[in-house]
Short mmCIF file of C-alpha atoms in Angstrom, two decimals:
data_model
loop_
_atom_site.label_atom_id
_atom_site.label_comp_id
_atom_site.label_asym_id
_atom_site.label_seq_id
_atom_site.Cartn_x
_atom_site.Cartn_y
_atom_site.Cartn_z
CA UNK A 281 -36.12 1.53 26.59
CA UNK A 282 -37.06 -1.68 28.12
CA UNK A 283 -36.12 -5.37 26.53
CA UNK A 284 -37.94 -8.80 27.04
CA UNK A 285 -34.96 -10.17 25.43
CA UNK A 286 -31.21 -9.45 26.52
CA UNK A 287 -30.26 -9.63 23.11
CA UNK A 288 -32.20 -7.46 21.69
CA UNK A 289 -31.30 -4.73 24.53
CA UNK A 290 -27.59 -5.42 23.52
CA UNK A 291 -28.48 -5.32 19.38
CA UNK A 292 -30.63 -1.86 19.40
CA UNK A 293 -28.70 0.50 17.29
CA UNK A 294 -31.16 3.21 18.69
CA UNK A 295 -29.67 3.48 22.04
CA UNK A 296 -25.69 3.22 21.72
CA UNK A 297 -25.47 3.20 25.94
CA UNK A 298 -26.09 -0.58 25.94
CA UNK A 299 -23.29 -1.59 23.30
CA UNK A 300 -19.58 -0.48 23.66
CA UNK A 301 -19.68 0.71 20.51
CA UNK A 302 -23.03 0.91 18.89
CA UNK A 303 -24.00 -1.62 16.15
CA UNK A 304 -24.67 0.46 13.68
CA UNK A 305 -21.97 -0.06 11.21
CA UNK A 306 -22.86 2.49 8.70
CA UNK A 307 -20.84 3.51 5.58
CA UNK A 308 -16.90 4.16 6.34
CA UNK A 309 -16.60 6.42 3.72
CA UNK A 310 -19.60 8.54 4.87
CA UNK A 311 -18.97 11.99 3.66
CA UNK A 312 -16.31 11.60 1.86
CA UNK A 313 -15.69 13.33 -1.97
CA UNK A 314 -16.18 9.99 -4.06
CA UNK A 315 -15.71 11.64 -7.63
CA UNK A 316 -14.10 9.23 -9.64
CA UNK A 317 -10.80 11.11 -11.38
CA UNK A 318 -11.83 11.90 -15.28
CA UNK A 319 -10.60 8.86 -18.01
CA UNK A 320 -10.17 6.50 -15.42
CA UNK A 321 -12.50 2.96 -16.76
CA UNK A 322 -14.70 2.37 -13.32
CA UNK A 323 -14.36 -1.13 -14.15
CA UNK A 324 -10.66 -1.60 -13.37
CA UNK A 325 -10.76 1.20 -10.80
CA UNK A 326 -13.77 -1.68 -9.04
CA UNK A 327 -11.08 -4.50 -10.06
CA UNK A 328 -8.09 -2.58 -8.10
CA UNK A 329 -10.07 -1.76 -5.10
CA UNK A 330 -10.95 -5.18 -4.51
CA UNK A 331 -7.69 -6.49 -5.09
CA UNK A 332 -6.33 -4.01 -2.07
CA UNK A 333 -9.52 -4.64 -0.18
CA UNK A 334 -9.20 -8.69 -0.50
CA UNK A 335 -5.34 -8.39 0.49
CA UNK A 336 -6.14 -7.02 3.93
CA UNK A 337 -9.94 -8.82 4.67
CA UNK A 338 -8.32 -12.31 4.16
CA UNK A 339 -5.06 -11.71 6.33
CA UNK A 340 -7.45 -9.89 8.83
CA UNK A 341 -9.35 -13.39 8.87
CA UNK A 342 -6.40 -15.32 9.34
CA UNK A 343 -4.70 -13.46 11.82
CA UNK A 344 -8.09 -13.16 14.11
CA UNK A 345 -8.01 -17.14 14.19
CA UNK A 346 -4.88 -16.59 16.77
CA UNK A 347 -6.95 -14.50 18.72
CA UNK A 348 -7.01 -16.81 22.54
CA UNK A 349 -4.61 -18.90 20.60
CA UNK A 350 -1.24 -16.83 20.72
CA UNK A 351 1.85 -17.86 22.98
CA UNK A 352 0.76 -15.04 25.41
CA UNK A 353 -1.50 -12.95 25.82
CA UNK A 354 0.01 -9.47 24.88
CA UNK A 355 0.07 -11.29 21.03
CA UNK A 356 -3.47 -12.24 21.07
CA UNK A 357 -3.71 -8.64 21.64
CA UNK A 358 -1.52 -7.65 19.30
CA UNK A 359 -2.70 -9.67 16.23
CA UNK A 360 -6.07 -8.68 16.96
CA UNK A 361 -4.78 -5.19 16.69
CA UNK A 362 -3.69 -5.60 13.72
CA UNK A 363 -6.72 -7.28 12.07
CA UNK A 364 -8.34 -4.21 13.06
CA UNK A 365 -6.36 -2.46 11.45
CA UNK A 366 -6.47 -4.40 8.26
CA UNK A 367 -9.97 -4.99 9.19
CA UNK A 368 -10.59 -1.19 8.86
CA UNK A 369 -8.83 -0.60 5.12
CA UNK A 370 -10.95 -2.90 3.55
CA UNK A 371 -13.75 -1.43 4.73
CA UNK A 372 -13.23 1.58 3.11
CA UNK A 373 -11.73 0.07 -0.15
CA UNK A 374 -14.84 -2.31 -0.59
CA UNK A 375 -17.25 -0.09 -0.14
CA UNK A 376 -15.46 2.20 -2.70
CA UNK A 377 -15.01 -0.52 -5.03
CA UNK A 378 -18.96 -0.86 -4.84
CA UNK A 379 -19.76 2.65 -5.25
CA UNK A 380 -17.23 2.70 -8.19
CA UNK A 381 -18.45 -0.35 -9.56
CA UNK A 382 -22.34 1.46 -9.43
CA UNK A 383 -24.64 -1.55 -8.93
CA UNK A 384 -25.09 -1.07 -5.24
CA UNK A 385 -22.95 -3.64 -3.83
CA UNK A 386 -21.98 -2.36 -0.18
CA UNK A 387 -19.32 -3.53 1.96
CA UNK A 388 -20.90 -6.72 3.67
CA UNK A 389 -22.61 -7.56 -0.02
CA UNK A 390 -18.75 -7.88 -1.07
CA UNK A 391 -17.18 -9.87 1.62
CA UNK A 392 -19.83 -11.56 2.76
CA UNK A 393 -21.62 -12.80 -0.53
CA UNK A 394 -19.01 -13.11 -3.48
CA UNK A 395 -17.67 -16.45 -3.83
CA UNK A 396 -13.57 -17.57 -4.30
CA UNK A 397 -13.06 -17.12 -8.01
CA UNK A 398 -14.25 -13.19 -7.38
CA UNK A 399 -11.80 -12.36 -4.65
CA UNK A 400 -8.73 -10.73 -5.69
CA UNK A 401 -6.09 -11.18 -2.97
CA UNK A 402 -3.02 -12.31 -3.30
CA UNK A 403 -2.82 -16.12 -2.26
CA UNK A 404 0.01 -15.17 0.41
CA UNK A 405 -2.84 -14.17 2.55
CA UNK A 406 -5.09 -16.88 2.17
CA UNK A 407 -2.96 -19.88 2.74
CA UNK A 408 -3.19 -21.49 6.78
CA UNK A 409 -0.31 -20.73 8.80
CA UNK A 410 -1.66 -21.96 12.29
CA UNK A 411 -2.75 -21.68 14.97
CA UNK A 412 -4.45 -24.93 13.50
CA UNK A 413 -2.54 -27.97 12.25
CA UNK A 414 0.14 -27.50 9.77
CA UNK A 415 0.52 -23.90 10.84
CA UNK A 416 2.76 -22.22 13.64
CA UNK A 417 3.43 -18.37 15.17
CA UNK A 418 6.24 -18.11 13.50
CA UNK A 419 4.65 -19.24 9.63
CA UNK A 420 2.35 -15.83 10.74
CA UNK A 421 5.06 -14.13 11.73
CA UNK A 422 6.95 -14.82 8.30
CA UNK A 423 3.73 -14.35 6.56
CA UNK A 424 3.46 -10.82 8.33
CA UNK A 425 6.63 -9.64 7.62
CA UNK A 426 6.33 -10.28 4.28
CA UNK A 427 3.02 -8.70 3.73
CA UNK A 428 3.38 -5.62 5.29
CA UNK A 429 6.71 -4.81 4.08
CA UNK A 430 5.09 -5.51 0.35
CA UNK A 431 2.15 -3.51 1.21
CA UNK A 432 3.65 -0.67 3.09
CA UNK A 433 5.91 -0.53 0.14
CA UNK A 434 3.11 -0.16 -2.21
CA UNK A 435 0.71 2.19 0.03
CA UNK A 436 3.49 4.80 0.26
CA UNK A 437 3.51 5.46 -3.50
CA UNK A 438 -0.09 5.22 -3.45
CA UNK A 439 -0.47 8.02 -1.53
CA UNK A 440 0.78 9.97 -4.83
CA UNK A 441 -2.61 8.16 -6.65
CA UNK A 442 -4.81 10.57 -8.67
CA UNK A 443 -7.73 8.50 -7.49
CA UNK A 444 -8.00 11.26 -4.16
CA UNK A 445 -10.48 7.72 -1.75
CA UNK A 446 -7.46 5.74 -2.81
CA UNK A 447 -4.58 8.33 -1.50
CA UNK A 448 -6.43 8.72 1.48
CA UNK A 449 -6.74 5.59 2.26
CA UNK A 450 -3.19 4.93 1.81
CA UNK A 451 -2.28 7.79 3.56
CA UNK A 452 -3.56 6.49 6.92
CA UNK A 453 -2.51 2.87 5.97
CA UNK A 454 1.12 3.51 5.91
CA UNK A 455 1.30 4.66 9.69
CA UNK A 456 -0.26 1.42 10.33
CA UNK A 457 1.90 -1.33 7.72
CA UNK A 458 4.83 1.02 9.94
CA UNK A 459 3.84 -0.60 13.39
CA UNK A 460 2.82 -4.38 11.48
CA UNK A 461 6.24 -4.80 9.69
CA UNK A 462 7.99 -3.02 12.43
CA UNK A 463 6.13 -5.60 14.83
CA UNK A 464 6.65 -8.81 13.00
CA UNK A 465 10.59 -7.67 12.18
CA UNK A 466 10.44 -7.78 15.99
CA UNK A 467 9.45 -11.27 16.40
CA UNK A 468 11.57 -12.41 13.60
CA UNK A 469 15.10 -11.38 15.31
CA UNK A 470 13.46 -12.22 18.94
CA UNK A 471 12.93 -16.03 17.53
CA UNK A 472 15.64 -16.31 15.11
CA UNK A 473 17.92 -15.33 17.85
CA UNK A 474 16.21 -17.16 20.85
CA UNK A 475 16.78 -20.95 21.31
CA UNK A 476 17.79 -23.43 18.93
CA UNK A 477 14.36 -24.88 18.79
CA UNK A 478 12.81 -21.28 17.94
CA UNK A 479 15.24 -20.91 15.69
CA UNK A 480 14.25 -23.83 13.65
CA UNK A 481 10.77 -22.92 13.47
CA UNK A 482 11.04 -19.17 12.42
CA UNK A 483 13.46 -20.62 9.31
CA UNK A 484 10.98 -23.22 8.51
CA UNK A 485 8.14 -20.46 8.93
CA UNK A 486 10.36 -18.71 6.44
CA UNK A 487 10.21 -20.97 3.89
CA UNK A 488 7.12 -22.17 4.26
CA UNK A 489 5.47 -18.61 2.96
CA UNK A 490 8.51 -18.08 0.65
CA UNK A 491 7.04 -19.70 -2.31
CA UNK A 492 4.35 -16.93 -2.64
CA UNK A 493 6.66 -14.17 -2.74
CA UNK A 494 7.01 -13.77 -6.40
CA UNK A 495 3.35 -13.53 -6.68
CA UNK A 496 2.86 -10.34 -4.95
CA UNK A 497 5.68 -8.13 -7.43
CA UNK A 498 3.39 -9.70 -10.47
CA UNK A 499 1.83 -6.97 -12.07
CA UNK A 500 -1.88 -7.17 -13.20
CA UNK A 501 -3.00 -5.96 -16.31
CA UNK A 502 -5.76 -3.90 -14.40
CA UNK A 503 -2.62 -1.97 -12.90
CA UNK A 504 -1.02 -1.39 -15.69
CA UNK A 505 -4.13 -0.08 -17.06
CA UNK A 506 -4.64 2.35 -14.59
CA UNK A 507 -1.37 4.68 -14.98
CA UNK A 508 -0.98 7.28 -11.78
CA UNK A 509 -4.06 5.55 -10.21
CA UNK A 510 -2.71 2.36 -9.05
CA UNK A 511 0.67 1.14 -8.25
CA UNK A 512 2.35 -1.73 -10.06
CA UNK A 513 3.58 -3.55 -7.80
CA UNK A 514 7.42 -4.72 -10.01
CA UNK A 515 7.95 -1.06 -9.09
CA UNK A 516 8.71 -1.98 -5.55
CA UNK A 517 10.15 -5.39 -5.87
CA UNK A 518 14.16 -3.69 -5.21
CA UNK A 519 12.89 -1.91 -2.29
CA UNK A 520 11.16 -4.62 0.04
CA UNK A 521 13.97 -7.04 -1.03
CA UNK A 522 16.70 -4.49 0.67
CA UNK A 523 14.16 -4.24 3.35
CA UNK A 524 13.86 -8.45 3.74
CA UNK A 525 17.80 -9.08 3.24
CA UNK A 526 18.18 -5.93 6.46
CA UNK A 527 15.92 -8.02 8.52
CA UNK A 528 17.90 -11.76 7.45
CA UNK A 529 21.14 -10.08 7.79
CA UNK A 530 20.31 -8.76 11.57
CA UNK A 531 18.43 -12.02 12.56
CA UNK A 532 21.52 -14.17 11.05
CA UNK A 533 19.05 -15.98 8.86
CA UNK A 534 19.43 -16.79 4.64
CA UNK A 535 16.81 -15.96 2.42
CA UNK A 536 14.91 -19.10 1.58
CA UNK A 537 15.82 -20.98 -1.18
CA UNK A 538 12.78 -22.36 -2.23
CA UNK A 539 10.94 -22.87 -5.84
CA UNK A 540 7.83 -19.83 -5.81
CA UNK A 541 4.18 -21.78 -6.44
CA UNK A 542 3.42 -21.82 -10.23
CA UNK A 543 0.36 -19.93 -11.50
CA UNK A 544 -2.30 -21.79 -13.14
CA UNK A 545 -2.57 -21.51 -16.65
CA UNK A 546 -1.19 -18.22 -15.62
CA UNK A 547 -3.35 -17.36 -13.72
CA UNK A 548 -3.15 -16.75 -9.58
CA UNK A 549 -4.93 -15.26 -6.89
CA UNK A 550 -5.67 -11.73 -8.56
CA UNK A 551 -7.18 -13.45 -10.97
CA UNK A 552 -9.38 -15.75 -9.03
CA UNK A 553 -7.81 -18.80 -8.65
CA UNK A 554 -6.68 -19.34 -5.68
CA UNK A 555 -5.23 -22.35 -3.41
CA UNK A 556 -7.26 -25.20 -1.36
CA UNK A 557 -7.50 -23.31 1.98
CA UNK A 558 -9.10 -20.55 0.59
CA UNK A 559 -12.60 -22.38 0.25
CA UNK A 560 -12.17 -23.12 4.33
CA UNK A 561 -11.48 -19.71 5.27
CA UNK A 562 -14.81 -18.33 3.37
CA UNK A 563 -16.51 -20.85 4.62
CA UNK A 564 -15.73 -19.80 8.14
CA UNK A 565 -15.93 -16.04 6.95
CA UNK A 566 -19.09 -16.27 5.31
CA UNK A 567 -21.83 -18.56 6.68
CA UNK A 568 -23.17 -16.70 8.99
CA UNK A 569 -23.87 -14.11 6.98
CA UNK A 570 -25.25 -16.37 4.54
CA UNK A 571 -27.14 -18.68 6.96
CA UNK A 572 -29.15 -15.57 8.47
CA UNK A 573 -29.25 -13.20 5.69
CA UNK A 574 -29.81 -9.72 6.99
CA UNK A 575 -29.13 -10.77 10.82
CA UNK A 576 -27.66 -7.75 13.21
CA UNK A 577 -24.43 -8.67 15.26
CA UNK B 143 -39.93 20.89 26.01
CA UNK B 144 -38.50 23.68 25.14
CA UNK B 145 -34.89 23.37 24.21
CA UNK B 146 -34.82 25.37 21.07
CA UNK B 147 -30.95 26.00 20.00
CA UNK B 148 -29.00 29.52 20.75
CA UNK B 149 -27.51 29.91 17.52
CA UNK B 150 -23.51 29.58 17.36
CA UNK B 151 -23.34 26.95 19.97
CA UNK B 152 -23.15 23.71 17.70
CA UNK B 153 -19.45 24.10 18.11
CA UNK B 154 -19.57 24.87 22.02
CA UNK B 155 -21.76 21.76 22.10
CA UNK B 156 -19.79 19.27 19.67
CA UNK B 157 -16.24 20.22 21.44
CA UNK B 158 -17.55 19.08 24.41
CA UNK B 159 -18.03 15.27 23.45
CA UNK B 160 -16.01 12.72 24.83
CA UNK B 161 -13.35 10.17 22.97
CA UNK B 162 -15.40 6.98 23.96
CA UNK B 163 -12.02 5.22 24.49
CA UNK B 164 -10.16 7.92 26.18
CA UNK B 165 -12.77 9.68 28.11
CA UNK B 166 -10.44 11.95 29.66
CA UNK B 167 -10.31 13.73 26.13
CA UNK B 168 -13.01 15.36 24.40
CA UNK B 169 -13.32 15.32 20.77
CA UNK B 170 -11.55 18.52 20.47
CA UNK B 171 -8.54 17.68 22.57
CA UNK B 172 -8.01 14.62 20.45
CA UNK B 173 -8.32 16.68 17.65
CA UNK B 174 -10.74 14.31 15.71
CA UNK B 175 -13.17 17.23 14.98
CA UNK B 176 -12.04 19.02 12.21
CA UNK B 177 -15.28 21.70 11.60
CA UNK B 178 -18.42 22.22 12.52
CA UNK B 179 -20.64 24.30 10.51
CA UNK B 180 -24.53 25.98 11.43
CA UNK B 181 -26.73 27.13 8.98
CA UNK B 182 -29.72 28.18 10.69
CA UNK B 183 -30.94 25.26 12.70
CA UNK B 184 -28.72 22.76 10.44
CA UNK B 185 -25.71 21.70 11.95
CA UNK B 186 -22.59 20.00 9.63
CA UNK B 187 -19.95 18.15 11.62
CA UNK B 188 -16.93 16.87 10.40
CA UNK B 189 -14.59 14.37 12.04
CA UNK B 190 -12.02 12.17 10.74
CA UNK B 191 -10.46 8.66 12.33
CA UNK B 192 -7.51 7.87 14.26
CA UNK B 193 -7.23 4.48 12.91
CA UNK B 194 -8.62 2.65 9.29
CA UNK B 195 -10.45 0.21 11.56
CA UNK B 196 -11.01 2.50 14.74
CA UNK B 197 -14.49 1.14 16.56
CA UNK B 198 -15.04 3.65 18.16
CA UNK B 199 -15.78 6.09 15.13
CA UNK B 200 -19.59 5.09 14.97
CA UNK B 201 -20.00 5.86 18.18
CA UNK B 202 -18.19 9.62 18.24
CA UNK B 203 -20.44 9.93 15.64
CA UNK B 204 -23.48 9.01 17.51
CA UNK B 205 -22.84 10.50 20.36
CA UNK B 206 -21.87 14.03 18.59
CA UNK B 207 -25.83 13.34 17.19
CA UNK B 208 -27.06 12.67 20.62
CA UNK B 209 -25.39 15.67 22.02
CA UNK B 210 -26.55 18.29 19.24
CA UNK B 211 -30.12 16.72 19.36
CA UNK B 212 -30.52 17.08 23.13
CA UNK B 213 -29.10 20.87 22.92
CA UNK B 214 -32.28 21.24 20.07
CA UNK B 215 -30.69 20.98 16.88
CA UNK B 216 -33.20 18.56 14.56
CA UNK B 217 -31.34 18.76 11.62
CA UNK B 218 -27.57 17.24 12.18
CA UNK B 219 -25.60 15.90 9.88
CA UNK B 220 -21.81 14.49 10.71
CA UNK B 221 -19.11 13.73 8.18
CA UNK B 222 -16.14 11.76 7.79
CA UNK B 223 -12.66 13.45 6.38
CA UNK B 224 -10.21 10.97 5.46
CA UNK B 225 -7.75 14.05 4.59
CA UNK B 226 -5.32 15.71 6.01
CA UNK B 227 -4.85 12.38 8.04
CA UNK B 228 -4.99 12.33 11.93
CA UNK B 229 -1.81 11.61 13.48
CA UNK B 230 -1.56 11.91 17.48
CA UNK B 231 0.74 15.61 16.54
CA UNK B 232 -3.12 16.48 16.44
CA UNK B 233 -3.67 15.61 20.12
CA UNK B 234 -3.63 19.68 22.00
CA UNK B 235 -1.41 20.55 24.79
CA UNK B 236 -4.39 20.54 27.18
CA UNK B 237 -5.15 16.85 25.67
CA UNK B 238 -1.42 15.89 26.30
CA UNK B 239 -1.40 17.60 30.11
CA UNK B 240 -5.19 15.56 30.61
CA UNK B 241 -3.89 12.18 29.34
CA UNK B 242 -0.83 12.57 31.87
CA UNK B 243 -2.91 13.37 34.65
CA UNK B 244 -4.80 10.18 34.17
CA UNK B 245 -1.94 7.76 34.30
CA UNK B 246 -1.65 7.42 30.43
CA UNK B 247 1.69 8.75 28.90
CA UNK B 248 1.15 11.16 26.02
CA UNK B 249 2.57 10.81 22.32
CA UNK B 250 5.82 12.56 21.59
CA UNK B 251 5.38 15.33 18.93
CA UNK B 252 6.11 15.12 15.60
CA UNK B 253 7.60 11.66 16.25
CA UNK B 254 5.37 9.13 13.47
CA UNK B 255 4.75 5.75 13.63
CA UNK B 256 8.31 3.74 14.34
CA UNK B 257 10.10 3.00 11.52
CA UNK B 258 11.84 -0.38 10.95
CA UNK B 259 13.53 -1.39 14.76
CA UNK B 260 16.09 -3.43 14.24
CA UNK B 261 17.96 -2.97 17.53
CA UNK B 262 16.74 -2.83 20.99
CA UNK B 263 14.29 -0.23 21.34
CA UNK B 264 15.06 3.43 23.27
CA UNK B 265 13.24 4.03 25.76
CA UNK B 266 11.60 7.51 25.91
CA UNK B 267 8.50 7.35 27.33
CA UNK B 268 8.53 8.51 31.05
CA UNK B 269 6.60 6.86 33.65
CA UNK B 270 3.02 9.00 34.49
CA UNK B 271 3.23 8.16 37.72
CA UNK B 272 6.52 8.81 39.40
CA UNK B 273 8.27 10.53 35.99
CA UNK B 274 10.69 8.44 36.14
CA UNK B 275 12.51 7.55 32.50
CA UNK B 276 13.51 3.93 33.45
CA UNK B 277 10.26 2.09 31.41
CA UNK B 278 10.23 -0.71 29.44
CA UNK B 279 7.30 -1.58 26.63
CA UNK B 280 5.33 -4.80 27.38
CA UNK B 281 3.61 -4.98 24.25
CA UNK B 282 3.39 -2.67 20.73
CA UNK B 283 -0.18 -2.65 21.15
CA UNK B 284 -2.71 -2.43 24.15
CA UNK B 285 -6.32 -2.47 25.27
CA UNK B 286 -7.01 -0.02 21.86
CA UNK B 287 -5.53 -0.01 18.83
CA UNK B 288 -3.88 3.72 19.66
CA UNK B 289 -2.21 2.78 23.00
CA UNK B 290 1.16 0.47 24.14
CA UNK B 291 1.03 -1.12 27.05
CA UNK B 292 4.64 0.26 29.25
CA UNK B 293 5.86 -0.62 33.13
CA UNK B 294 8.34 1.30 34.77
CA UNK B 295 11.02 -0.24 36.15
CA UNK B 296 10.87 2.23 39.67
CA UNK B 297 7.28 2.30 41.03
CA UNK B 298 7.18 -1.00 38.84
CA UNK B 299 3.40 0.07 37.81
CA UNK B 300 2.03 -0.79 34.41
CA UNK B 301 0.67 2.27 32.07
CA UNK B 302 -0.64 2.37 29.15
CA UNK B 303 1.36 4.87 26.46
CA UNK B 304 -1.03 6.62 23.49
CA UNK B 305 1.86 5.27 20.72
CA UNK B 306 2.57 8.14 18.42
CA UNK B 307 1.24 7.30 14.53
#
């Protein structure tokens, strides 16, 4: 097949020899048994999918924005790694939160086109910690400690869900939270422990994403709706806090002491509301796909 | 052009596909395909992914198309199975012996991801090249999201490691 254009040689998903990898991104979950488990309400089943979908598309966002801007090159790697990774379970829970949900929202119709208030993450994930100003490695490092010791936490009981997309799902996601938190506990000891300087900055980075901590062992009332589908996440508050104080303990550093960021009218990020930076990072996330509706890339 | 199918080779034909990433490996050594079904001239193919966020799953999947549709099959159809999940204990012997032989260490069996490393890691992983067990791990992850990125410390060569999940 013959091109005028380069770009359309390089954007024909009829002949995958001209793209590494194709371009066309079909449905993850493509053949997959999507029955949804008897007396479970679709409508909170929709609510927790996005919640675990948002969780992992926003920190995939943020961590990609290191990508060229890490302290070497083996960490742009690796952070783009693991926004892959994260990259890769939200796929599959947004597109089953739209097939769930029934009104023929896909994947890209989820990220790409809901605005703040709808997105459910967790405002851990959404906050800037760098490369730009007021951010640093080690507020991402922090951040990614935290996160994936919460979320492994939480995928290995949901492995046990009677909602059999969501087990799966979780089932593949624990082997990769394993190599995140084991990966960030890494950098934790290797900069708590490394000058006095690094030091410094992995405490502050500590404290910095501290505040948000309580957030994430609130549970929702769509999770407590959803008995043996989803996990509440108070059930696993004991566990990643014996996990945190191993790490402190073996990088010599004390749990922050630092007041957690007050809900709004009780309400945070599951709920919608969510902080400043949030609005910046869809911004970023979304425009394309808004500006050219329908483009390939 | 006549290329019409001799039934009962679908599977002949789809184990035969290459990893896009590893290319040393087919499909089958990796162990990605997990069944392949004819009825008559329709062909079912199920794989499932290394990784959540694996790139490379759209193309096994087109190229498993390409390949069935070039043998004659018109009527293909390849699926996705989330469950049981892939972990590299599904790799074959003749997959492990291949990856060596290319410079690329295999996983250890039965090993799963690493668990919380709070000391300095053991090495394990011997060197492809000269075999030797003095290596060192430059970085957790490498040029795909399956593979570390090792150097030993005797022929002082970099290779890359497919990290066991």
């Amino acid at each position: 097949m013959s091109f005028d254009n380069a770009y359309d040689a390089i954007t024909d998903a009829s002949d995958d020899k001209h793209w590494a990898f194709g371009t066309g991104f079909d449905d993850p979950l493509s053949g997959v048994d999507r029955a949804v488990p008897a007396g479970v309400s679709t409508a909170d089943l929709t609510a927790y999918c996005l919640m675990l979908a948002d969780d992992a598309l926003v920190l995939s966002q943020r961590l990609t924005e290191w990508c060229s801007r890490a302290p070497e090159l083996e960490e742009d790697v690796a952070l783009a790694n693991i926004a892959l990774d994260l990259l890769g379970q939200a796929r599959l829970l947004l597109t089953r939160a739209g097939e769930v949900e029934g009104r023929g929202r896909d994947e890209d119709a989820l990220a790409y086109l809901r605005d703040e208030h709808e997105f459910r993450n967790v405002r851990l994930v959404e906050i800037d910690c760098g490369p730009g100003p007021g951010g640093d490695f080690a507020v991402t490092i922090a951040r990614l400690l935290v996160f994936s010791t919460w979320r492994l936490a939480v995928f290995e009981r949901l492995v046990a869900s009677k909602d059999p997309v969501l087990a799966a799902i979780a089932a593949k996601g624990v082997k990769e939270l394993a190599y995140h938190r084991d990966h960030a506990a890494q950098w934790t000891l290797r900069l708590a422990g490394g000058t006095e300087f690094s030091r410094e900055r992995m405490v502050a980075g500590m404290a910095r994403v501290w505040p948000l901590y309580d957030e994430l062992f609130t549970t929702h009332e769509v999770e407590r709706s959803l008995p043996d589908v989803a996990v509440p996440p108070s059930d696993v508050r004991a566990e990643v806090d014996e996990v945190l104080d191993q790490v402190f303990t073996a990088a010599a550093l004390d749990r922050p002491d630092v007041a957690p960021m007050s809900a709004v009218a009780g309400k945070s990020g599951r709920d919608g509301v969510h902080t400043e930076a949030m609005g910046f990072l869809l911004a970023e996330m979304q425009h394309l796909a808004r500006s050219l509706p329908g483009a390939k890339w | 052009m006549d290329n019409s199918p001799t039934c009962g080779q679908a599977r002949a034909i789809a184990e035969r596909v290459l990893d896009p990433e590893l290319p040393v490996l087919t499909l089958a050594d990796l162990g990605v395909l997990r069944d392949v079904r004819e009825d008559g001239g329709r062909v079912t193919v199920t794989i499932t992914p290394t990784y959540s966020g694996c790139p490379a799953l759209d193309e096994m999947r087109a190229d498993l198309h390409r390949a069935l549709r070039d043998a004659g099959y018109e009527r293909v159809e390849i699926r996705t199975a989330l469950t049981p999940t892939w972990t590299t204990d599904w790799i074959s012997a003749d997959g492990r012996r291949k990856l060596a032989e290319h410079g690329i260490a295999p996983p250890q069996h039965k090993a799963g991801p690493v668990t919380l490393n709070l000391t300095p890691p053991v090495t394990r992983v011997r060197c492809p090249r000269c075999g030797s067990a003095r290596t060192t791990e430059l970085s957790r992850f490498s040029s795909t999201a399956c593979k570390a990125l090792r150097r030993c410390e005797d022929c002082s060569e970099p290779f890359e490691h497919v990290k066991e999940i």
